[in-house]
């Protein structure tokens, strides 16, 4: 199945659609979500084939404000992923270092429950390490 590109440009209240791979194939749609079907029908008409045999990739020309918003959202997703990785590394480091789940949560400004979700299994080993560090009081013999 060949894939054609439908370049969509806003023109008044319509989307003007052209297919660069096929000279003379142009159509229009009222809404962008209709562009793929309209382009597919125009291509099928030009090539005299079944529209179901045609794949269309819609590429709207974006206003600068939309391009800027999409770039900002992409950057925010990347920053969020980096923050999640850094938080997970910090949780593991803190718990491996003997901090309690509550203290790790307080330091990272997260709930203890969230700390436990980030580091399942580490919590149990952290408790064991913490318990081993607790000094047990010496037993004194009573002298009467």
Tab-separated table of C-alpha atoms in Angstrom:
chain	number	residue	atom	x	y	z
A	1	UNK	CA	0.000	0.000	0.000
A	2	UNK	CA	1.528	3.309	-1.086
A	3	UNK	CA	1.381	6.207	1.356
A	4	UNK	CA	0.655	9.668	-0.004
A	5	UNK	CA	1.154	12.961	1.809
A	6	UNK	CA	-1.764	15.347	2.200
A	7	UNK	CA	-0.410	18.854	2.787
A	8	UNK	CA	-3.118	20.923	4.449
A	9	UNK	CA	-3.142	24.715	4.471
A	10	UNK	CA	-5.809	26.821	6.141
A	11	UNK	CA	-7.678	28.953	3.620
A	12	UNK	CA	-10.550	30.999	4.990
A	13	UNK	CA	-12.881	28.624	6.785
A	14	UNK	CA	-11.565	25.570	4.904
A	15	UNK	CA	-8.505	23.367	4.729
A	16	UNK	CA	-6.972	23.378	1.233
A	17	UNK	CA	-5.437	19.954	0.644
A	18	UNK	CA	-2.850	19.068	-1.987
A	19	UNK	CA	-0.974	15.855	-2.679
A	20	UNK	CA	2.570	16.706	-3.832
A	21	UNK	CA	3.232	13.190	-5.176
A	22	UNK	CA	0.379	13.549	-7.690
A	23	UNK	CA	0.295	16.717	-9.736
A	24	UNK	CA	-3.185	18.211	-9.911
A	25	UNK	CA	-4.667	16.388	-6.921
A	26	UNK	CA	-6.337	19.005	-4.745
A	27	UNK	CA	-9.378	18.960	-2.511
A	28	UNK	CA	-10.692	20.696	0.563
A	29	UNK	CA	-12.233	19.899	3.913
A	30	UNK	CA	-14.100	21.925	6.485
A	31	UNK	CA	-12.248	20.323	9.415
A	32	UNK	CA	-8.758	18.875	9.692
A	33	UNK	CA	-10.091	15.516	10.877
A	34	UNK	CA	-11.810	15.175	7.482
A	35	UNK	CA	-8.619	15.808	5.476
A	36	UNK	CA	-7.440	12.206	5.332
A	37	UNK	CA	-10.698	10.894	3.889
A	38	UNK	CA	-11.025	13.744	1.399
A	39	UNK	CA	-7.427	13.272	0.223
A	40	UNK	CA	-7.914	9.511	-0.062
A	41	UNK	CA	-11.020	9.991	-2.187
A	42	UNK	CA	-9.283	12.542	-4.452
A	43	UNK	CA	-6.272	10.252	-4.934
A	44	UNK	CA	-8.484	7.241	-5.658
A	45	UNK	CA	-10.466	9.264	-8.208
A	46	UNK	CA	-7.274	10.421	-9.945
A	47	UNK	CA	-5.717	6.932	-10.025
A	48	UNK	CA	-9.001	5.062	-10.569
A	49	UNK	CA	-8.377	2.701	-7.641
A	50	UNK	CA	-10.262	1.640	-4.527
A	51	UNK	CA	-9.810	4.266	-1.759
A	52	UNK	CA	-9.202	1.436	0.740
A	53	UNK	CA	-5.905	0.655	-1.033
A	54	UNK	CA	-4.492	4.101	-0.321
A	55	UNK	CA	-2.750	5.304	2.835
A	56	UNK	CA	-2.599	9.024	3.551
A	57	UNK	CA	-0.373	10.926	5.950
A	58	UNK	CA	-1.866	14.301	6.851
A	59	UNK	CA	0.649	17.138	7.296
A	60	UNK	CA	-0.981	20.416	8.247
A	61	UNK	CA	1.009	23.609	7.901
A	62	UNK	CA	1.191	24.856	11.461
A	63	UNK	CA	0.934	28.449	12.595
A	64	UNK	CA	3.984	29.599	14.587
A	65	UNK	CA	1.975	29.718	17.810
A	66	UNK	CA	1.053	26.023	17.401
A	67	UNK	CA	4.638	25.015	16.597
A	68	UNK	CA	5.789	26.862	19.705
A	69	UNK	CA	3.149	25.156	21.877
A	70	UNK	CA	4.035	21.692	20.545
A	71	UNK	CA	7.732	22.310	21.171
A	72	UNK	CA	6.994	23.497	24.707
A	73	UNK	CA	4.894	20.398	25.380
A	74	UNK	CA	7.653	18.132	24.006
A	75	UNK	CA	10.223	19.866	26.230
A	76	UNK	CA	7.903	19.509	29.238
A	77	UNK	CA	7.527	15.754	28.593
A	78	UNK	CA	11.310	15.380	28.393
A	79	UNK	CA	11.771	17.371	31.593
A	80	UNK	CA	9.149	15.245	33.355
A	81	UNK	CA	10.898	12.050	32.252
A	82	UNK	CA	14.248	13.406	33.474
A	83	UNK	CA	12.662	14.377	36.814
A	84	UNK	CA	11.204	10.876	37.203
A	85	UNK	CA	14.600	9.273	36.545
A	86	UNK	CA	16.338	11.634	38.993
A	87	UNK	CA	13.671	11.010	41.638
A	88	UNK	CA	13.939	7.235	41.268
A	89	UNK	CA	17.729	7.429	41.592
A	90	UNK	CA	17.392	9.634	44.689
A	91	UNK	CA	14.843	7.281	46.276
A	92	UNK	CA	17.088	4.273	45.733
A	93	UNK	CA	20.125	6.132	47.041
A	94	UNK	CA	18.322	7.385	50.141
A	95	UNK	CA	16.776	4.027	51.012
A	96	UNK	CA	20.043	2.191	50.350
A	97	UNK	CA	21.714	4.754	52.620
A	98	UNK	CA	19.430	3.832	55.493
A	99	UNK	CA	16.910	6.651	55.319
A	100	UNK	CA	13.384	5.708	56.233
A	101	UNK	CA	10.616	5.855	53.641
A	102	UNK	CA	9.082	8.759	55.564
A	103	UNK	CA	12.360	10.692	55.655
A	104	UNK	CA	12.966	10.065	51.954
A	105	UNK	CA	9.462	11.338	51.268
A	106	UNK	CA	10.011	14.440	53.369
A	107	UNK	CA	13.308	15.199	51.638
A	108	UNK	CA	11.865	14.699	48.149
A	109	UNK	CA	8.528	16.351	49.001
A	110	UNK	CA	6.639	13.155	48.194
A	111	UNK	CA	4.345	10.988	50.266
A	112	UNK	CA	5.749	7.832	51.836
A	113	UNK	CA	3.282	5.903	49.680
A	114	UNK	CA	4.794	7.422	46.526
A	115	UNK	CA	8.282	6.545	47.740
A	116	UNK	CA	7.134	2.942	48.201
A	117	UNK	CA	5.684	2.910	44.680
A	118	UNK	CA	8.912	4.210	43.183
A	119	UNK	CA	11.097	1.699	44.978
A	120	UNK	CA	9.195	-1.541	45.585
A	121	UNK	CA	11.305	-4.111	47.339
A	122	UNK	CA	13.863	-1.533	48.434
A	123	UNK	CA	11.615	-0.568	51.330
A	124	UNK	CA	11.934	-3.993	52.937
A	125	UNK	CA	15.714	-4.003	52.601
A	126	UNK	CA	15.904	-0.445	53.942
A	127	UNK	CA	13.929	-1.475	57.011
A	128	UNK	CA	16.282	-4.398	57.568
A	129	UNK	CA	19.327	-2.109	57.302
A	130	UNK	CA	17.751	0.403	59.676
A	131	UNK	CA	16.876	-2.327	62.174
A	132	UNK	CA	20.440	-3.640	62.089
A	133	UNK	CA	21.785	-0.171	62.887
A	134	UNK	CA	19.656	0.267	65.964
A	135	UNK	CA	21.809	-0.346	68.995
A	136	UNK	CA	20.275	-2.674	71.432
A	137	UNK	CA	20.672	-1.678	75.049
A	138	UNK	CA	23.002	-3.852	77.057
A	139	UNK	CA	21.375	-6.090	79.604
A	140	UNK	CA	22.486	-5.264	83.091
A	141	UNK	CA	22.583	-7.747	85.814
A	142	UNK	CA	20.888	-6.730	88.954
A	143	UNK	CA	23.099	-6.475	91.913
A	144	UNK	CA	21.224	-6.543	95.193
